Coordinates of C-alpha atoms in Angstrom, one line a residue:
Chain A
M146 CA 52.8 16.6 36.0
P147 CA 55.3 18.2 33.4
F148 CA 53.5 20.4 31.0
D149 CA 54.1 18.8 27.5
L150 CA 54.7 21.4 25.0
P151 CA 54.5 19.7 21.7
F152 CA 51.1 18.2 22.9
L153 CA 49.9 21.6 23.8
A154 CA 50.9 23.1 20.4
E155 CA 49.3 20.1 18.7
S156 CA 46.3 20.6 20.5
F157 CA 45.8 24.0 20.0
A158 CA 46.3 23.6 16.3
A159 CA 43.5 21.3 16.4
L160 CA 41.4 23.3 18.4
L161 CA 41.9 26.4 16.2
R162 CA 40.3 24.4 13.2
G163 CA 37.0 24.7 15.0
I164 CA 37.0 28.4 15.5
P165 CA 35.3 28.9 11.9
L166 CA 32.6 26.6 12.7
T167 CA 31.9 28.1 16.1
L168 CA 31.9 31.7 14.8
Q169 CA 29.6 30.9 11.8
L170 CA 27.1 29.1 14.3
A171 CA 27.2 32.2 16.5
A172 CA 27.1 34.7 13.7
L173 CA 24.1 33.1 11.7
S174 CA 22.0 32.5 14.8
V175 CA 22.6 36.0 16.1
I176 CA 21.5 37.6 12.8
A177 CA 18.5 35.3 12.0
G178 CA 17.7 35.6 16.1
G179 CA 18.0 39.2 15.6
F180 CA 15.1 39.6 12.8
L181 CA 12.9 37.5 15.3
A182 CA 13.7 39.4 18.3
F183 CA 12.8 42.7 16.4
A184 CA 9.7 41.1 15.5
L185 CA 8.9 39.9 19.0
A186 CA 9.9 43.1 20.5
F187 CA 7.4 45.3 18.3
M188 CA 4.7 42.6 19.0
R189 CA 5.4 43.3 22.8
I190 CA 5.1 47.0 22.6
S191 CA 2.2 47.1 20.1
G192 CA -0.4 47.4 22.9
K193 CA -2.5 44.8 21.1
W194 CA -3.1 41.9 23.2
W195 CA -3.3 39.3 20.6
L196 CA 0.1 40.3 19.5
D197 CA 1.8 40.9 22.9
A198 CA 0.3 37.5 24.3
P199 CA 2.0 35.1 21.7
A200 CA 5.3 37.1 22.0
Q201 CA 5.2 37.1 25.8
F202 CA 4.3 33.4 25.7
Y203 CA 7.2 32.6 23.4
I204 CA 9.7 34.5 25.6
F205 CA 8.5 32.6 28.6
V206 CA 9.0 29.2 27.0
F207 CA 12.4 29.9 25.5
R208 CA 13.8 31.8 28.5
G209 CA 12.4 29.0 31.0
T210 CA 13.9 25.7 29.3
P211 CA 17.4 24.8 29.0
L212 CA 19.1 25.4 25.5
L213 CA 20.0 21.7 25.4
V214 CA 16.1 20.7 25.4
Q215 CA 15.6 23.1 22.6
I216 CA 18.3 21.6 20.6
Y217 CA 17.3 18.2 21.0
I218 CA 13.7 18.8 20.3
I219 CA 14.8 20.3 16.8
Y220 CA 17.5 17.7 16.0
Y221 CA 16.2 14.5 17.3
G222 CA 12.5 15.3 18.0
L223 CA 11.1 16.6 14.8
S224 CA 12.0 13.1 13.1
Q225 CA 9.1 11.8 15.1
F226 CA 6.9 13.3 12.5
P227 CA 6.6 11.4 9.2
M228 CA 5.0 14.3 7.5
L229 CA 8.2 16.4 8.2
R230 CA 10.3 13.7 7.1
H231 CA 8.8 14.0 3.8
S232 CA 8.6 17.3 3.5
L233 CA 10.8 20.0 1.7
L234 CA 12.3 21.3 4.9
W235 CA 13.6 17.8 5.7
P236 CA 17.2 18.1 4.0
F237 CA 17.5 21.2 6.2
L238 CA 16.3 19.6 9.4
R239 CA 18.2 16.5 8.8
E240 CA 21.6 18.4 9.1
A241 CA 23.0 19.1 12.7
Y242 CA 24.3 22.4 11.4
W243 CA 20.9 24.0 10.4
C244 CA 19.2 22.4 13.5
A245 CA 22.0 24.1 15.8
V246 CA 21.6 27.3 13.9
L247 CA 17.7 27.2 14.4
A248 CA 17.9 26.3 17.9
L249 CA 20.5 29.1 18.9
A250 CA 18.5 31.5 16.8
F251 CA 15.1 30.7 18.5
N252 CA 16.9 30.8 21.8
T253 CA 18.7 34.1 21.5
A254 CA 15.6 35.7 19.9
A255 CA 13.8 35.3 23.2
Y256 CA 16.4 37.0 25.4
S257 CA 17.1 39.6 22.7
A258 CA 13.7 40.7 22.4
E259 CA 13.5 41.8 25.8
I260 CA 16.9 43.7 25.5
I261 CA 15.2 45.5 22.3
R262 CA 12.1 46.4 23.9
G263 CA 14.1 47.7 26.8
G264 CA 16.0 49.9 24.4
L265 CA 12.8 50.9 22.6
L266 CA 11.0 51.8 26.0
S267 CA 13.8 53.8 27.2
V268 CA 13.8 56.4 24.5
P269 CA 12.3 59.8 26.4
A270 CA 8.8 60.7 25.5
G271 CA 10.0 64.4 25.1
Q272 CA 12.1 63.4 22.2
I273 CA 9.4 61.7 20.4
E274 CA 7.1 64.8 21.1
A275 CA 9.7 66.9 19.8
A276 CA 10.0 65.2 16.6
R277 CA 6.2 65.0 16.2
A278 CA 6.3 68.7 16.7
C279 CA 8.7 69.1 14.0
G280 CA 6.4 67.0 11.7
M281 CA 7.8 63.8 11.6
S282 CA 5.7 60.7 12.0
G283 CA 5.8 57.1 11.2
H284 CA 8.9 55.6 9.6
L285 CA 10.8 59.0 9.5
L286 CA 10.1 59.3 13.4
F287 CA 11.3 55.7 14.0
R288 CA 14.6 55.9 11.6
R289 CA 15.8 59.4 12.7
I290 CA 14.7 59.5 16.3
V291 CA 13.6 56.3 18.1
M292 CA 16.1 53.8 16.4
P293 CA 19.3 55.6 17.1
L294 CA 18.6 56.3 20.5
A295 CA 17.2 52.8 21.3
L296 CA 20.3 51.2 19.4
R297 CA 22.5 53.1 21.9
Q298 CA 20.7 51.9 25.0
M299 CA 20.6 48.2 23.9
L300 CA 24.1 47.9 22.9
P301 CA 25.6 46.8 26.5
G302 CA 23.0 44.2 27.1
Y303 CA 23.3 43.1 23.6
S304 CA 27.0 42.5 23.7
N305 CA 26.4 40.3 26.7
E306 CA 23.8 38.3 24.8
I307 CA 26.3 37.6 21.8
I308 CA 29.1 36.5 24.2
L309 CA 26.6 34.2 26.0
M310 CA 25.7 33.1 22.4
V311 CA 29.5 32.4 21.5
K312 CA 29.4 30.3 24.7
S313 CA 26.2 28.6 23.9
T314 CA 27.5 27.3 20.4
A315 CA 29.4 24.8 22.6
L316 CA 26.2 22.9 22.8
A317 CA 26.1 22.1 19.2
S318 CA 28.9 19.7 20.0
T319 CA 26.2 17.6 21.7
I320 CA 24.9 17.0 18.3
T321 CA 28.0 15.7 16.6
L322 CA 29.2 19.3 15.2
L323 CA 32.9 19.5 15.5
E324 CA 33.2 23.0 16.7
I325 CA 35.8 24.1 19.3
T326 CA 34.2 22.3 22.3
G327 CA 33.4 19.3 19.9
I328 CA 37.1 19.0 19.1
A329 CA 38.1 19.5 22.7
A330 CA 36.0 16.6 23.9
K331 CA 37.3 14.3 21.2
L332 CA 40.8 15.4 22.2
I333 CA 40.2 14.4 25.6
S334 CA 38.5 11.2 25.1
V335 CA 41.6 10.1 22.9
S336 CA 44.3 11.6 25.2
Y337 CA 42.9 11.9 28.7
R338 CA 44.8 15.1 29.0
T339 CA 41.9 17.2 30.2
V340 CA 44.0 20.2 31.5
E341 CA 46.0 20.8 28.5
V342 CA 42.9 20.5 26.1
F343 CA 41.0 22.7 28.5
V344 CA 43.4 25.4 28.8
C345 CA 43.8 25.7 25.2
A346 CA 40.0 25.6 24.4
G347 CA 39.2 27.9 27.2
A348 CA 41.9 30.4 25.9
I349 CA 40.3 30.5 22.5
Y350 CA 37.0 31.2 23.8
L351 CA 38.2 33.9 26.0
A352 CA 40.1 35.5 23.1
I353 CA 36.7 35.6 20.9
N354 CA 34.7 36.9 23.8
F355 CA 37.3 39.4 24.6
L356 CA 37.1 40.6 21.0
V357 CA 33.3 40.9 20.9
A358 CA 33.3 42.9 24.2
R359 CA 36.0 45.3 22.7
L360 CA 34.2 45.6 19.4
F361 CA 30.9 46.5 21.4
A362 CA 32.9 48.8 23.6
W363 CA 34.0 50.8 20.7
L364 CA 30.8 50.5 19.0
E365 CA 29.1 52.3 22.1
Y366 CA 31.8 54.9 22.1
T367 CA 31.3 56.0 18.6
V368 CA 27.4 56.0 18.7
S369 CA 27.4 58.2 21.9
P370 CA 29.5 61.2 21.2
E371 CA 27.6 63.7 23.5
T372 CA 28.5 61.4 26.6
R373 CA 32.4 62.0 26.0
R374 CA 34.1 64.7 27.6
P375 CA 34.4 67.6 25.4
E376 CA 37.8 67.8 23.6
E377 CA 40.0 70.4 24.9
H378 CA 41.0 72.3 21.8
H379 CA 38.8 72.7 19.0
A380 CA 40.5 73.5 15.6
Chain B
M41 CA -3.9 9.1 23.3
D42 CA -0.7 7.7 22.8
Y43 CA 0.9 10.5 24.5
V44 CA -0.7 10.0 27.7
R45 CA -0.1 6.2 27.9
L46 CA 3.6 7.1 27.2
M47 CA 3.7 9.5 30.1
G48 CA 1.3 8.0 32.4
F49 CA 2.0 6.3 35.9
W50 CA 0.9 3.0 35.2
P51 CA 3.2 0.0 33.9
G52 CA 4.7 0.8 30.5
G53 CA 4.4 4.4 31.5
W54 CA 7.2 7.0 32.1
G55 CA 5.8 9.3 34.6
Y56 CA 7.5 7.9 37.5
S57 CA 10.9 7.7 36.1
L58 CA 10.5 11.4 34.6
L59 CA 9.2 12.7 38.2
T60 CA 12.3 10.9 40.0
A61 CA 14.4 12.4 37.2
T62 CA 12.8 15.9 37.8
A63 CA 13.7 15.5 41.8
M64 CA 17.3 14.8 40.7
T65 CA 17.4 17.7 38.6
V66 CA 16.4 19.9 41.3
A67 CA 18.7 18.1 43.8
V68 CA 21.8 18.5 41.6
A69 CA 20.8 22.1 40.7
L70 CA 20.2 23.1 44.5
C71 CA 23.7 21.4 45.4
G72 CA 25.4 23.6 42.4
F73 CA 23.7 26.5 43.6
L74 CA 24.7 26.3 47.0
V75 CA 28.3 25.8 45.9
G76 CA 27.7 28.8 43.9
V77 CA 26.7 31.2 46.7
V78 CA 29.4 30.0 49.0
L79 CA 32.0 30.5 46.0
G80 CA 30.2 34.1 45.1
C81 CA 30.5 35.2 48.8
L82 CA 34.3 34.3 49.0
G83 CA 34.7 35.9 45.8
A84 CA 32.9 39.1 46.5
A85 CA 34.9 39.4 49.9
A86 CA 38.3 38.8 48.1
S87 CA 37.2 41.6 45.7
F88 CA 36.8 44.1 48.5
S89 CA 39.8 43.0 50.4
R90 CA 42.6 45.3 51.0
L91 CA 45.4 42.7 49.6
R92 CA 45.8 43.2 46.0
A93 CA 46.6 39.5 45.3
F94 CA 42.8 38.8 46.6
R95 CA 41.3 41.3 44.6
W96 CA 43.2 40.0 41.4
A97 CA 42.3 36.3 42.3
A98 CA 38.6 37.2 42.3
D99 CA 38.7 39.1 39.1
V100 CA 40.5 36.4 37.2
Y101 CA 38.0 34.0 38.5
T102 CA 34.8 35.8 37.4
T103 CA 36.5 36.9 34.1
L104 CA 37.6 33.4 33.1
L105 CA 34.4 31.4 34.4
R106 CA 32.1 33.9 32.6
G107 CA 34.1 33.7 29.5
I108 CA 34.2 29.9 28.9
P109 CA 31.3 27.8 28.0
D110 CA 29.8 25.9 30.9
L111 CA 30.0 22.6 29.0
L112 CA 33.9 22.9 28.8
V113 CA 33.9 23.4 32.6
I114 CA 31.8 20.1 33.1
Y115 CA 34.1 18.3 30.7
L116 CA 37.2 19.6 32.7
F117 CA 35.8 18.5 36.1
Y118 CA 34.4 15.3 34.9
F119 CA 37.6 14.1 33.1
G120 CA 39.8 15.8 35.1
S121 CA 38.8 14.2 38.3
S122 CA 38.1 10.8 36.6
S123 CA 42.0 10.5 35.3
L124 CA 43.2 11.7 38.6
L125 CA 41.1 8.9 40.2
T126 CA 42.3 6.3 37.5
T127 CA 46.0 7.2 38.5
V128 CA 45.0 6.8 42.3
G129 CA 43.2 3.7 41.6
A130 CA 46.0 2.3 39.5
L131 CA 48.4 2.8 42.6
F132 CA 45.9 0.5 44.8
G133 CA 45.9 -2.0 41.8
A134 CA 42.3 -0.9 40.3
E135 CA 42.4 -1.8 36.6
G136 CA 41.2 0.5 33.8
F137 CA 39.1 3.7 33.8
V138 CA 37.7 4.9 37.0
G139 CA 34.6 7.2 36.4
A140 CA 34.4 10.0 38.9
P141 CA 30.8 10.4 40.6
A142 CA 28.6 12.2 38.1
F143 CA 26.5 14.0 40.8
L144 CA 29.4 15.2 42.7
T145 CA 31.4 16.4 39.7
G146 CA 28.4 18.0 37.9
A147 CA 27.2 20.1 41.0
L148 CA 30.7 21.4 41.6
A149 CA 31.2 22.2 37.9
I150 CA 27.9 24.2 37.8
G151 CA 28.6 25.4 41.3
V152 CA 31.9 27.0 40.2
V153 CA 30.5 28.5 37.3
S154 CA 27.4 29.8 38.9
G155 CA 29.6 31.3 41.7
A156 CA 31.4 33.5 39.1
Y157 CA 27.9 35.0 38.3
Q158 CA 26.9 35.0 42.0
M159 CA 29.9 36.9 43.0
Q160 CA 28.8 39.9 40.7
V161 CA 25.4 39.9 42.1
F162 CA 26.8 40.0 45.7
R163 CA 29.2 42.6 44.6
G164 CA 26.5 44.6 43.3
A165 CA 24.2 44.4 46.4
V166 CA 27.0 45.6 48.7
L167 CA 28.0 48.5 46.2
A168 CA 24.4 49.3 46.5
L169 CA 24.5 50.2 50.2
P170 CA 24.4 53.8 51.1
K171 CA 28.1 54.7 52.1
G172 CA 26.7 56.5 55.2
E173 CA 25.5 53.4 56.6
I174 CA 28.8 52.0 56.9
E175 CA 30.3 55.2 58.0
A176 CA 27.8 55.4 60.8
G177 CA 28.6 51.7 62.0
R178 CA 32.3 52.6 61.8
A179 CA 31.4 55.7 64.1
Y180 CA 29.7 53.6 66.8
G181 CA 33.0 51.6 66.9
M182 CA 31.9 48.5 65.2
K183 CA 34.6 46.2 64.0
S184 CA 34.6 44.8 60.3
L185 CA 32.9 41.3 61.3
L186 CA 30.3 43.0 63.5
L187 CA 29.5 45.5 60.8
F188 CA 29.3 43.2 58.2
R189 CA 26.8 41.0 60.3
R190 CA 24.9 43.7 61.7
I191 CA 24.6 46.5 58.8
V192 CA 26.0 45.0 55.5
L193 CA 24.6 41.2 55.3
P194 CA 21.0 42.2 56.2
Q195 CA 20.6 44.9 53.8
A196 CA 22.7 43.5 51.0
A197 CA 20.8 40.1 51.2
R198 CA 18.0 42.2 50.3
F199 CA 19.3 44.0 47.2
A200 CA 20.6 40.8 46.0
I201 CA 17.5 38.6 45.9
P202 CA 16.4 39.5 42.3
G203 CA 20.1 38.6 40.9
V204 CA 20.2 35.4 43.1
G205 CA 16.9 34.5 41.6
N206 CA 18.6 35.0 38.0
V207 CA 21.3 33.1 38.9
W208 CA 19.4 30.1 40.2
Q209 CA 17.4 30.0 36.8
L210 CA 20.6 29.8 35.1
V211 CA 21.9 27.0 37.3
L212 CA 18.6 25.2 36.6
K213 CA 19.1 25.2 33.0
E214 CA 22.6 24.4 33.2
S215 CA 21.9 21.4 35.2
A216 CA 20.7 20.0 31.9
L217 CA 24.3 19.8 30.5
I218 CA 25.2 17.4 33.3
S219 CA 23.5 14.8 31.3
V220 CA 26.4 14.7 29.0
I221 CA 28.5 12.9 31.7
G222 CA 25.9 10.6 32.3
L223 CA 23.9 11.8 35.6
V224 CA 20.2 10.5 34.9
E225 CA 18.5 13.7 35.7
L226 CA 15.4 15.0 33.6
M227 CA 17.4 15.5 30.4
R228 CA 19.1 12.0 30.6
Q229 CA 15.9 10.4 31.5
A230 CA 14.3 12.1 28.6
Q231 CA 17.2 10.9 26.4
I232 CA 16.8 7.3 27.6
G233 CA 13.0 7.3 27.0
A234 CA 13.3 8.9 23.6
G235 CA 15.9 6.2 22.8
S236 CA 14.0 3.3 23.8
T237 CA 10.6 4.1 22.7
R238 CA 11.6 6.2 19.4
Q239 CA 9.2 9.0 20.4
P240 CA 11.9 11.8 21.0
F241 CA 9.6 14.6 20.4
S242 CA 7.1 13.7 23.0
F243 CA 10.0 13.1 25.6
Y244 CA 11.7 16.1 24.9
L245 CA 8.7 18.3 25.1
T246 CA 7.6 16.8 28.4
A247 CA 11.2 17.3 29.8
G248 CA 11.0 21.1 28.4
A249 CA 7.4 21.4 30.2
L250 CA 8.8 20.0 33.6
Y251 CA 11.8 22.5 33.4
L252 CA 9.4 25.4 32.5
L253 CA 7.3 24.1 35.6
I254 CA 10.2 24.4 38.1
S255 CA 11.5 27.7 36.9
F256 CA 7.9 29.0 37.1
I257 CA 7.6 27.9 40.6
S258 CA 10.8 29.1 41.7
G259 CA 10.4 32.3 40.1
R260 CA 7.2 33.0 42.0
G261 CA 9.1 32.1 45.0
F262 CA 11.7 34.6 44.4
R263 CA 9.2 37.2 43.9
L264 CA 7.5 36.6 47.0
A265 CA 10.8 36.6 49.0
E266 CA 11.6 40.0 47.1
Q267 CA 8.5 41.4 48.2
R268 CA 8.8 40.5 51.7
A269 CA 12.2 41.5 52.0
M270 CA 11.4 45.0 50.5
R271 CA 8.4 45.6 52.9
G272 CA 9.3 48.7 54.7
I273 CA 11.4 50.2 52.2
R274 CA 10.5 53.6 50.7
R275 CA 10.4 53.5 46.9
V276 CA 10.7 56.2 44.6
A277 CA 8.2 55.8 41.8

């Protein structure tokens, strides 16, 4: 099978138009899911069972079921309730776009909560004791000592989660959204040239994920100066 | 209760079809998982190879398939093999589109994806072996294959269990994506039920609960296996 360059270029151009939607879905859900994840992580480490148990249950449910089920429950399932259909939320829940964002956010929150919890728990007790000895407490302690240290710990895990999220946005194509995979499926079903379309779409995803990975590697480098080798000559 | 009537095991209830579909989900996930184990082993072996071409190929495999959405890979396998079959079919006089078998292509697709993750698990498990063990084996005059069978495999298998369990959970959840190419597994059956009764919430919720049940039970199984494999290992802390 000869590789048809004009077709390849055409498909690539068509797929490129899906990038903004893919990035939007990923960004919105990561941001919204991030807030929820923080709330869940704090519930987990609160030490109060009535906060811990619901958070654990949430995480168990959302990590134990396929994302596709979650998307379908929100997009198709909620329409089963007439009450919801007549509520103020319906203009949002009717839209595939907001349903996808909601499902992705709920999903990533469950995974990120555990990453954040791991980061918070990894802060050495001595650091906190030292801060208390210096007279810090509450917010100041959290802002100056706990958060910076925890953030650094959770960066590698969180970058994996964001890459997974970028890949998960592909499922939005199952509820009619034309992001990269949606466009790819459409192109394939029209042209039957699976391999060419797949190569183009795959390359775009790989490029996005490569950039995300580099960005986080850079972030990690900037926030952990003390783990670098000391520079040879100081001015 | 409407819900109970809908999901029951009597005429008009969807209980049996959902249970059969659950069995199909487990079957396709298991097949995909096994394909992944084989590919993961091959990939890990290639990544430790002395030949640079092998190491490179393994690296490309795991990087590519971990960076591309699984749904796209499933489309590639399904439509790719279908168009191949259609071409071959046309040679033998068949007319029109020949669809590839959904079970086979689906299991292969999630197998190839999970192999990329499995490979990392196996690599990690082999790297976790103390170097001295391998040197000691060599000192006794063991050749590669014997060394692998007697020293590396039994210990690496032990370290790999938690990671393998994670990959299994991943495969189980990914298997829901095979519904898009028409295999009647749990997700597809729920779609069918939702479509014909106009009760999507009840059906997707039930499907979700069944997935949760499978992952809960298999999670327990893996934890037991880990405990068993780790007996006799001294652990700090």
